[in-house]
mmCIF file of C-alpha atoms and ligand atoms in Angstrom:
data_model
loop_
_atom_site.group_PDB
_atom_site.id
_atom_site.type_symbol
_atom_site.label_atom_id
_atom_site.label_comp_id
_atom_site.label_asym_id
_atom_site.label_seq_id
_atom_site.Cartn_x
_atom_site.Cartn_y
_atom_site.Cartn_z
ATOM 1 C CA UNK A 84 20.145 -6.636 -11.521
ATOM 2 C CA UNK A 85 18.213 -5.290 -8.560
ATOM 3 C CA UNK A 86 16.119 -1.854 -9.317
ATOM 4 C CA UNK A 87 14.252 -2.146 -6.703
ATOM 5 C CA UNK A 88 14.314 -3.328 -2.846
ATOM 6 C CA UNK A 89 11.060 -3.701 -2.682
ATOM 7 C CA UNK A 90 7.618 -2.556 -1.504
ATOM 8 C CA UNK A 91 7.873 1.336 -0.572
ATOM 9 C CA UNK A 92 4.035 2.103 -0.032
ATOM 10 C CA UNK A 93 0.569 1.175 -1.642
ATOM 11 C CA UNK A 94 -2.439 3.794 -1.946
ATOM 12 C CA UNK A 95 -5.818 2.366 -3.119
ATOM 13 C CA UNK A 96 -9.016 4.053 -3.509
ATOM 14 C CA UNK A 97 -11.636 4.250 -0.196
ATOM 15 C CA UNK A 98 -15.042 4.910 0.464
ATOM 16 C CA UNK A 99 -16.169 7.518 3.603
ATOM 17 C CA UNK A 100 -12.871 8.454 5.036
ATOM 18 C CA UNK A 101 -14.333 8.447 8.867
ATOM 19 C CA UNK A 102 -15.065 4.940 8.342
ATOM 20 C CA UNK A 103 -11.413 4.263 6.328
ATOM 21 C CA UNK A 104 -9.944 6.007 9.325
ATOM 22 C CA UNK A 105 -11.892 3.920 11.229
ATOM 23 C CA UNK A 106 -10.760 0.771 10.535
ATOM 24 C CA UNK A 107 -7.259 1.125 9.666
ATOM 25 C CA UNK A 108 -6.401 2.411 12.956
ATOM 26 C CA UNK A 109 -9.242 1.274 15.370
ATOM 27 C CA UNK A 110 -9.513 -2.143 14.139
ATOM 28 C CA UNK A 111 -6.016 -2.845 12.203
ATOM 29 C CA UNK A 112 -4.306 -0.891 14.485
ATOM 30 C CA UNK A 113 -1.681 1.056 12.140
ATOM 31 C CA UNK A 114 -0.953 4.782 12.799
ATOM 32 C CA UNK A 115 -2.260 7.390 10.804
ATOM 33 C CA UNK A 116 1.307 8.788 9.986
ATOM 34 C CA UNK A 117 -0.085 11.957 7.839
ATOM 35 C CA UNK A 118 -3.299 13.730 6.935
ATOM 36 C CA UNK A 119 -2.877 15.280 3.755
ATOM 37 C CA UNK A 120 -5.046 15.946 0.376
ATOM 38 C CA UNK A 121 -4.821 14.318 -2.882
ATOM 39 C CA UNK A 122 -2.288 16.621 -4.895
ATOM 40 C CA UNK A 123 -4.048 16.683 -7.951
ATOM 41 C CA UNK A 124 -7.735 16.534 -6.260
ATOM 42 C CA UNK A 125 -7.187 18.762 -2.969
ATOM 43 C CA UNK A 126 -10.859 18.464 -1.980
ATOM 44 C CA UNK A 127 -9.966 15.203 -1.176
ATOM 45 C CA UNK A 128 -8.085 13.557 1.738
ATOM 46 C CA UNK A 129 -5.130 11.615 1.199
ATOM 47 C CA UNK A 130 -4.700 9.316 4.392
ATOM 48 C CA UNK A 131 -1.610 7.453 5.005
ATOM 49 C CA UNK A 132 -0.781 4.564 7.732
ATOM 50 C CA UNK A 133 1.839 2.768 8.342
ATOM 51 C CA UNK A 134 4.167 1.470 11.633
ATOM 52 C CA UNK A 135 4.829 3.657 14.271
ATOM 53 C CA UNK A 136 7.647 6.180 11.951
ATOM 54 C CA UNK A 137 5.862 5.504 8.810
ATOM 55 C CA UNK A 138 8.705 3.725 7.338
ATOM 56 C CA UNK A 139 8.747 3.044 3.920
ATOM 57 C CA UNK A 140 7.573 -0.532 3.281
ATOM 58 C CA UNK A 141 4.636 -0.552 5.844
ATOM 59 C CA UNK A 142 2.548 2.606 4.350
ATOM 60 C CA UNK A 143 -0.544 2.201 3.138
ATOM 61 C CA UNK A 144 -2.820 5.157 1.815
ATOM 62 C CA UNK A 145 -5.944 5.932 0.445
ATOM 63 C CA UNK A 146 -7.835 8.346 -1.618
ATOM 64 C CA UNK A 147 -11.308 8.253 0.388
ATOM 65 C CA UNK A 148 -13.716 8.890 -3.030
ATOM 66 C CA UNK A 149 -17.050 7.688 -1.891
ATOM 67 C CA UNK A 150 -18.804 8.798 -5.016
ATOM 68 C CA UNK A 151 -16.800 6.308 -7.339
ATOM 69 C CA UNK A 152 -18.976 3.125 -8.291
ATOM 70 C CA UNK A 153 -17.225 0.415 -6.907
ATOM 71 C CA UNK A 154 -14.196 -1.340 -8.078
ATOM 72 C CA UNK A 155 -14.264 -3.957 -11.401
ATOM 73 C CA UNK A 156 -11.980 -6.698 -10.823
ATOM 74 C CA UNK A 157 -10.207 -8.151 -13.527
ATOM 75 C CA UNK A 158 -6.707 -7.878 -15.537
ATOM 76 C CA UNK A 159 -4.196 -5.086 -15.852
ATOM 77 C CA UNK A 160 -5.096 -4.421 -12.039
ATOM 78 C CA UNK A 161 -3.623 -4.592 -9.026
ATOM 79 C CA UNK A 162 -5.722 -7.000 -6.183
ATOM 80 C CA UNK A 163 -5.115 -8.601 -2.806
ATOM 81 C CA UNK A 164 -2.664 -6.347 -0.707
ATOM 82 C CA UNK A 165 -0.733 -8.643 2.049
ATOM 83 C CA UNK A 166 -0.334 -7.258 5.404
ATOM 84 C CA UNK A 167 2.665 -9.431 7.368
ATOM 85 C CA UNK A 168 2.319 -10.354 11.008
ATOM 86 C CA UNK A 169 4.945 -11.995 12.769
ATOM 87 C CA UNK A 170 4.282 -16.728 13.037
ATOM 88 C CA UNK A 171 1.197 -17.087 15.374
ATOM 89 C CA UNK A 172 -0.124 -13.568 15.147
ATOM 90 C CA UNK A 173 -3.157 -15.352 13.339
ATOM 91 C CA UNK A 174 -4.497 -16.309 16.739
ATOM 92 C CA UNK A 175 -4.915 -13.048 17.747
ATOM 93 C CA UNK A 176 -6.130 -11.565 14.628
ATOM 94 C CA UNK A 177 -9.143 -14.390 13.577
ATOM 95 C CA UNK A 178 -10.975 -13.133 16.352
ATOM 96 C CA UNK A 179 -10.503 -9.494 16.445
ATOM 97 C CA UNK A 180 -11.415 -8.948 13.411
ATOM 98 C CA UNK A 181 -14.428 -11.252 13.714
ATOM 99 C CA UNK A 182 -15.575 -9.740 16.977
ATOM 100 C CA UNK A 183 -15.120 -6.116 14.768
ATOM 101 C CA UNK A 184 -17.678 -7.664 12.038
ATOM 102 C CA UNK A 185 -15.228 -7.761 9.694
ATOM 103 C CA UNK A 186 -15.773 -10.730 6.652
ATOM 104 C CA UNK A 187 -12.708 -13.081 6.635
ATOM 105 C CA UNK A 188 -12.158 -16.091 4.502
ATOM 106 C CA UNK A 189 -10.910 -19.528 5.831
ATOM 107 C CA UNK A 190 -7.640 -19.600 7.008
ATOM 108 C CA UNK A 191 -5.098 -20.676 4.263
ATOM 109 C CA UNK A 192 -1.614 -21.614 3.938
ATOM 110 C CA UNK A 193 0.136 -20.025 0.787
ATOM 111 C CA UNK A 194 3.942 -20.602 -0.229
ATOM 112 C CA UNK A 195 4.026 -22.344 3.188
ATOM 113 C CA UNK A 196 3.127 -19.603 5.184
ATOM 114 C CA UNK A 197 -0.284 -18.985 6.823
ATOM 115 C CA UNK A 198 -2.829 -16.686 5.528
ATOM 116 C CA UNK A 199 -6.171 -15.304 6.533
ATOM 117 C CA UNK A 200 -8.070 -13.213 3.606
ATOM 118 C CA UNK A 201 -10.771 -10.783 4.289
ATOM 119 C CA UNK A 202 -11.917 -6.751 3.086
ATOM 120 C CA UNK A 203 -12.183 -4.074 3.873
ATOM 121 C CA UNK A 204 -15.280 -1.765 4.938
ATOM 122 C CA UNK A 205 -15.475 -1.089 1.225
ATOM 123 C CA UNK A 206 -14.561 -4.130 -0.265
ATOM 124 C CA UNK A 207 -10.493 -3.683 -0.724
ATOM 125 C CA UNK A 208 -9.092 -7.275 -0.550
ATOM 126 C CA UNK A 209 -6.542 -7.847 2.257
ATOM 127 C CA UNK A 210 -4.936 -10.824 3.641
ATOM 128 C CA UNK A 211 -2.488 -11.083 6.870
ATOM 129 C CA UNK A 212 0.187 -13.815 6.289
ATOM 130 C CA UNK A 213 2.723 -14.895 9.107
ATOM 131 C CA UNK A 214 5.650 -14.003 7.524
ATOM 132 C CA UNK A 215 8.810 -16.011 8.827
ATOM 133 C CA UNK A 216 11.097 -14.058 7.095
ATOM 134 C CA UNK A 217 11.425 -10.105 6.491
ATOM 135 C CA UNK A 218 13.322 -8.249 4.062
ATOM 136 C CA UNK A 219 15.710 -5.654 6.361
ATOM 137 C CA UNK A 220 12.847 -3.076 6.340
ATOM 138 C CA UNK A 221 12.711 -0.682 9.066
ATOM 139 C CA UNK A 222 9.670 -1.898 11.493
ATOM 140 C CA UNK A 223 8.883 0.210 14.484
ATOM 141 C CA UNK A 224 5.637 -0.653 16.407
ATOM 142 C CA UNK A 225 2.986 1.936 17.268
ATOM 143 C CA UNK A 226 2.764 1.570 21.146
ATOM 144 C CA UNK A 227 -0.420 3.961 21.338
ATOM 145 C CA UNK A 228 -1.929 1.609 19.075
ATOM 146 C CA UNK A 229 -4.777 -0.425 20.438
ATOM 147 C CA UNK A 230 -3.172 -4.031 18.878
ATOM 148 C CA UNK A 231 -0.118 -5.122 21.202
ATOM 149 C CA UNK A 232 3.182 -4.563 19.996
ATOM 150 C CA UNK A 233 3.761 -8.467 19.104
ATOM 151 C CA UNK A 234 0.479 -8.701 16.808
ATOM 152 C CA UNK A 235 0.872 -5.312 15.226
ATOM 153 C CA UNK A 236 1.476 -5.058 11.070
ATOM 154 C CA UNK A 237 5.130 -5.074 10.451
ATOM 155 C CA UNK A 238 5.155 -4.563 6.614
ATOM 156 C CA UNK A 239 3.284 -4.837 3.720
ATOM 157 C CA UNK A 240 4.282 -8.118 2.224
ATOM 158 C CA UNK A 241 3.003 -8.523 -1.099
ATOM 159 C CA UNK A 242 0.022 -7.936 -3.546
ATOM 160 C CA UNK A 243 -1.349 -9.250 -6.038
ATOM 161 C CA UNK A 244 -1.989 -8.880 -9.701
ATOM 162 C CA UNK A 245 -4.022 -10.260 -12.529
ATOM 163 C CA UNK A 246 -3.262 -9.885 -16.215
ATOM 164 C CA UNK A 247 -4.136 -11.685 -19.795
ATOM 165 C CA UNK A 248 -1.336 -12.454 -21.535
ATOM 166 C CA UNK A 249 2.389 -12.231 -18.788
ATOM 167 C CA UNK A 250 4.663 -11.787 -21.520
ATOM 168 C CA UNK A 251 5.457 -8.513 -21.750
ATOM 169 C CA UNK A 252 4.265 -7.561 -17.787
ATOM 170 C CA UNK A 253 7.022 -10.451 -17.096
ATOM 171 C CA UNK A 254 9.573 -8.703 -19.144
ATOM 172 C CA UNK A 255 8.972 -5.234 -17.412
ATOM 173 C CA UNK A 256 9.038 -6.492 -14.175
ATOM 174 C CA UNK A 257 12.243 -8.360 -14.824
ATOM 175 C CA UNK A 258 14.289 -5.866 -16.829
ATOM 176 C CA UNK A 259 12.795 -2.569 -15.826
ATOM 177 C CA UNK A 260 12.184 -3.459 -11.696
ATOM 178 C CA UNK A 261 14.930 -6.537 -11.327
ATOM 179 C CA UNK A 262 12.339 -8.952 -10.465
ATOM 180 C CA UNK A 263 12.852 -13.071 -10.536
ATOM 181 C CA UNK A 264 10.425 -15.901 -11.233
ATOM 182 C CA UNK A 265 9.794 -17.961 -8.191
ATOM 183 C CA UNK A 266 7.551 -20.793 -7.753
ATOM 184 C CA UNK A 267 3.927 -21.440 -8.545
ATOM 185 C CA UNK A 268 1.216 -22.457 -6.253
ATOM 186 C CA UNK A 269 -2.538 -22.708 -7.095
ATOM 187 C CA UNK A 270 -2.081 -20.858 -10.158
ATOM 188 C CA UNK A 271 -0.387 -17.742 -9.035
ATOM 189 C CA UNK A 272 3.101 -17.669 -10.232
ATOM 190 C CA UNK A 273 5.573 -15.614 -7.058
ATOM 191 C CA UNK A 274 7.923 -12.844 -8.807
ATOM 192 C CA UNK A 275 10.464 -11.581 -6.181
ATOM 193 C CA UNK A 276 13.132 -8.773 -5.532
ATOM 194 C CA UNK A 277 16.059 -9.149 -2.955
ATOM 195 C CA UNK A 278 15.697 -12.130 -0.709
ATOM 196 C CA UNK A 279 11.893 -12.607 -1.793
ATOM 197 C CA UNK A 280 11.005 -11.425 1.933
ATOM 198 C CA UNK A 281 7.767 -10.202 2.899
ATOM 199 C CA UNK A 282 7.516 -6.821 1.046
ATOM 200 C CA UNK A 283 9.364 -7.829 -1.731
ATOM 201 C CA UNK A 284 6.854 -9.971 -4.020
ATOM 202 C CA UNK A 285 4.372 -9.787 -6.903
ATOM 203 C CA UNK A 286 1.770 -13.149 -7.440
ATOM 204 C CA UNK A 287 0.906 -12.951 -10.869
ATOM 205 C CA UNK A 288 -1.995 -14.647 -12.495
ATOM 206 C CA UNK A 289 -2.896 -14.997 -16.200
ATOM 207 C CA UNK A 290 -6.465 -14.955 -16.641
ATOM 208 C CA UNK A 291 -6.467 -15.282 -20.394
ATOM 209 C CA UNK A 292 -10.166 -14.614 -20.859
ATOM 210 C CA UNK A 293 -10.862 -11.678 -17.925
ATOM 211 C CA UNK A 294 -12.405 -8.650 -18.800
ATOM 212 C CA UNK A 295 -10.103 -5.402 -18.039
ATOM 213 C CA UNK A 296 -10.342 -4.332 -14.555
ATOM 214 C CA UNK A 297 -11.475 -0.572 -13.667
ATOM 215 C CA UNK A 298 -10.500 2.039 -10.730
ATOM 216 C CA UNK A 299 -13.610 2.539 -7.795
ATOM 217 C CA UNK A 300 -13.764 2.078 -3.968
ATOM 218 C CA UNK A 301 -12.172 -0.927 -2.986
ATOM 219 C CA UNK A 302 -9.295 -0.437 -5.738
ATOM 220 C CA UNK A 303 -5.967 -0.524 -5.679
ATOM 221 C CA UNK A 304 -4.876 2.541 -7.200
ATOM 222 C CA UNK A 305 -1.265 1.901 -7.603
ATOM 223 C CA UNK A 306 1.725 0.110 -6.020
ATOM 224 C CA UNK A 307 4.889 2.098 -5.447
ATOM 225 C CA UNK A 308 8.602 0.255 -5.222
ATOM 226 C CA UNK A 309 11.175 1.619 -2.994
ATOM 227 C CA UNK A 310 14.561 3.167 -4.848
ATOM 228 C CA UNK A 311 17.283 3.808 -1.609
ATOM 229 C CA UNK A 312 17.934 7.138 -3.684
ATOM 230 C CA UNK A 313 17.797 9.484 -6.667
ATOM 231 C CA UNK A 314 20.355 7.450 -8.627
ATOM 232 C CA UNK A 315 19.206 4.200 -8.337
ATOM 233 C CA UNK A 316 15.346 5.850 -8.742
ATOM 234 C CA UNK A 317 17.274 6.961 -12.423
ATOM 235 C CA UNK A 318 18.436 4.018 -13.005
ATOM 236 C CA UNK A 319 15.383 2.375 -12.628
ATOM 237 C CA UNK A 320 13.577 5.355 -14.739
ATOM 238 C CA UNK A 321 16.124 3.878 -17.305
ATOM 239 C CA UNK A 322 15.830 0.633 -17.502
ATOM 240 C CA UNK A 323 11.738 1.066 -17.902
ATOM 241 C CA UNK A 324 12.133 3.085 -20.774
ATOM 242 C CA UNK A 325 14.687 0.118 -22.176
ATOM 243 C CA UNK A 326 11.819 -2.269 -21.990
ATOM 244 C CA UNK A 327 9.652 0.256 -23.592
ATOM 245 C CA UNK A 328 8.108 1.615 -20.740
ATOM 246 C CA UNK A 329 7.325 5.574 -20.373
ATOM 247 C CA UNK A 330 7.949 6.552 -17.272
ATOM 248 C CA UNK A 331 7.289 10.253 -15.850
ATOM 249 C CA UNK A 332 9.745 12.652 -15.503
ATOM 250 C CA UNK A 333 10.584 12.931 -11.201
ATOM 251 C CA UNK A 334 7.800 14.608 -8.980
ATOM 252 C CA UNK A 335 8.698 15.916 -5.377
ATOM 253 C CA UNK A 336 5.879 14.456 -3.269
ATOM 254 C CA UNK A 337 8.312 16.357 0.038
ATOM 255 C CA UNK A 338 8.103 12.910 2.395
ATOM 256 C CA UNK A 339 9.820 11.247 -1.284
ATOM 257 C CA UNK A 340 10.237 11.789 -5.093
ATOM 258 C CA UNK A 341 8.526 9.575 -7.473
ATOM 259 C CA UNK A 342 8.157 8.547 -10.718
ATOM 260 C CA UNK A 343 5.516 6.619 -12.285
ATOM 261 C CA UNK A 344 4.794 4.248 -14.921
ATOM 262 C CA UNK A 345 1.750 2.372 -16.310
ATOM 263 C CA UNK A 346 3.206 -1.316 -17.274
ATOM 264 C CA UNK A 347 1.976 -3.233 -20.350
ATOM 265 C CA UNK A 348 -1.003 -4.739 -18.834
ATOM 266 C CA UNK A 349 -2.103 -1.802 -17.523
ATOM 267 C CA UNK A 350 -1.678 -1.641 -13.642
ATOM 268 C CA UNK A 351 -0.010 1.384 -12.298
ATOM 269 C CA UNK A 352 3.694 1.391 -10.884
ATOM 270 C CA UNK A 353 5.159 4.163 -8.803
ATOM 271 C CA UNK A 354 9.104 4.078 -7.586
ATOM 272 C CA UNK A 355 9.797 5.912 -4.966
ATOM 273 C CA UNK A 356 12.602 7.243 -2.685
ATOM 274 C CA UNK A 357 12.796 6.217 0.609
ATOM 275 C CA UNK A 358 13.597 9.750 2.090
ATOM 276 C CA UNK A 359 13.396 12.344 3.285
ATOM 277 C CA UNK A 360 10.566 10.864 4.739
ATOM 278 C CA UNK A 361 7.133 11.928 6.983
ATOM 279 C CA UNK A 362 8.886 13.654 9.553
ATOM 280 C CA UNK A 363 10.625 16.276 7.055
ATOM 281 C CA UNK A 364 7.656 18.843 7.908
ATOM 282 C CA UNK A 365 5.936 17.405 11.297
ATOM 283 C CA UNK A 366 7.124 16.233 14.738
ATOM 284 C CA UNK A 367 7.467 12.435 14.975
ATOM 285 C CA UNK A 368 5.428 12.528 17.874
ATOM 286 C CA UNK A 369 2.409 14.056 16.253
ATOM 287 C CA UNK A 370 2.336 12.522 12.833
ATOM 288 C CA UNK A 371 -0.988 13.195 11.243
ATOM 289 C CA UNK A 372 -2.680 15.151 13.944
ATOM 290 C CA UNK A 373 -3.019 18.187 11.484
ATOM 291 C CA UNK A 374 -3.795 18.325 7.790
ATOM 292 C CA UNK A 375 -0.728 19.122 5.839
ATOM 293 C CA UNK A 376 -0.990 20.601 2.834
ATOM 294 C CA UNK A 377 1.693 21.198 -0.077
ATOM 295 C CA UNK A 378 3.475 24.912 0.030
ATOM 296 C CA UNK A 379 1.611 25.588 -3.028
ATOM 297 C CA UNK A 380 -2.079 24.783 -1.436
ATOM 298 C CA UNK A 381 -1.221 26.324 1.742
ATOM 299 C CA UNK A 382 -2.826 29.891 0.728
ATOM 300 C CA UNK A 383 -5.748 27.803 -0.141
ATOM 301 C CA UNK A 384 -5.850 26.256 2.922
ATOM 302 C CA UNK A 385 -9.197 28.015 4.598
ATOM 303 C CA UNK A 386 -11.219 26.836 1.406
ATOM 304 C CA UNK A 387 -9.337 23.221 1.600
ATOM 305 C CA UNK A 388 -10.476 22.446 5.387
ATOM 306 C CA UNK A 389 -13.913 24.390 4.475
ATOM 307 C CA UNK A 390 -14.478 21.215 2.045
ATOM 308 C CA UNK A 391 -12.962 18.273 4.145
ATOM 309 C CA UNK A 392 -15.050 16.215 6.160
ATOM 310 C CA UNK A 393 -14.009 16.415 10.063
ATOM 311 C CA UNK A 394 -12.627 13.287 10.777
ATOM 312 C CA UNK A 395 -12.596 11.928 14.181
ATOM 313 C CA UNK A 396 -9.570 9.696 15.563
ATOM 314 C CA UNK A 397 -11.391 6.018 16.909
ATOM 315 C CA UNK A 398 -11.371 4.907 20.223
ATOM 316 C CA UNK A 399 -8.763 2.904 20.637
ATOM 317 C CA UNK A 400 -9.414 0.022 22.365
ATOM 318 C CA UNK A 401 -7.804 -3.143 22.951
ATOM 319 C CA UNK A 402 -9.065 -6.460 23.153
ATOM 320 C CA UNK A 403 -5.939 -8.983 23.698
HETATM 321 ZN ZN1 LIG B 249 2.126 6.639 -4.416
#
């Protein structure tokens, strides 16, 4: 059983937005693909980037809340987010990012591919890993971009997660999402979809004795799993409620429709739709120059921008 293909986007929680904005596209170099407010909290932004489309599998977004204390590490909560590069991209990347100032671990090699950890401005954990191998996600590079086409970030490949007891977050994973065991490395055990590709794995750790982890900047917020369609995003609604899960009923987000569900650990799973997708209401060509707003926010829309921060696109420079 496959529910899901595999990573469809991941939204965590940011400090100042100008400085998120910053450093997703002038130093990471991915495209901000829309501009939009957090549904639920529309004083806020909601920033998404991805590739060069914003194709499902390399999005990553962020509620910028600066006032949040910052995130508690520890279990039921997602962690490291894995950004794949194509084998030797490393190169390249070590030094831009230390020549931006950015803190980066040592160089690692993981499940036999190469890693290099670091965080963000506000303490998000990252990692880019060459990837040798890529599920059959859409990738299309962002040629504006100020990284060249060849080092660019072709997916999201993986993330992490810590819990206390794997039992029952095993069992969900496998019989509500379709996952399978893989190996084990340095105490992180690999759960995969599909081919196990980059963008379609879990690591999960059991940290028996770790306190529960909590939401603030530098958290991942939630991790959403790609469903081709409505049907198979049922199904998948149906199998989680066979394992006991509860997930929601399905939301129209307008670029996809979701679901979500809190798993029994206590990290947050969305599945989403690959399409329509985020040119349904803006030109490819100008993804996230303007703030788009829901229909039902749009009369609101003075009052919205009155309360947004201006945000400034970077210079985009390159150094390679
Ligand atoms: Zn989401």
């Amino acid at each position: 059983m496959q529910n899901t293909n595999g990573i469809h986007h991941i939204t965590a929680i940011a400090g100042d937005p100008q400085e998120n904005l910053d450093f997703y596209v002038g130093v990471l170099g991915m495209r901000l693909v829309k501009r939009s407010v957090n549904q639920d909290v529309p004083d806020t932004y909601h920033l998404f980037f991805a590739d060069g489309q914003g194709h499902p599998g390399t999005d990553l977004t962020f509620f910028p809340w600066p006032a949040l204390p910052p995130v508690r590490r520890g279990a039921g909560q997602w962690d490291e987010v894995a950004l794949g590069v194509q084998p030797g991209a490393l190169d390249y990347w070590q030094p831009r990012l230390a020549s931006a100032g950015v803190r980066c671990g040592d160089l690692e090699t993981r499940f036999g591919e190469r890693v290099l950890p670091f965080e963000d401005p506000h303490g998000m954990r990252l990692a880019l890993i060459e990837a040798a191998e890529y599920s059959t996600f859409d990738f299309t590079p962002w040629p504006d971009g100020p990284v060249p086409v060849e080092q660019q970030i072709r997916t999201l490949a993986g993330v992490r997660l810590v819990e206390r007891d794997d039992a029952a977050t095993v069992r969900f994973l496998a019989e509500g999402l379709g996952f399978r065991r893989g190996d084990t490395e340095a105490g992180w055990t690999r759960y995969v979809v599909g081919d196990g590709a980059a963008g379609q794995r879990v690591d999960l750790r059991i940290e028996p004795h770790a306190s529960r982890g909590q939401w603030g900047v530098g958290a991942v917020h939630h991790v959403a799993w790609r469903a081709t369609d409505t049907d198979q995003q049922l199904q998948v609604q149906q199998a989680i409620a066979g394992v006991g899960g509860r997930p929601t009923a399905v939301i129209d987000r307008f670029w996809f429709k979701s679901i979500y569900v809190t798993e029994p650990g206590g990290a947050l799973f969305e599945v989403a739709t690959d399409g329509p997708g985020f040119s349904v209401d803006e030109d490819p060509d100008h993804l996230g120059e303007a703030l788009v707003l829901p229909s039902w926010l749009e009369p609101a829309r003075a009052d919205i921008e009155a309360q947004l921060p201006v945000l400034r696109m970077p210079t985009l420079a390159r150094n390679g």
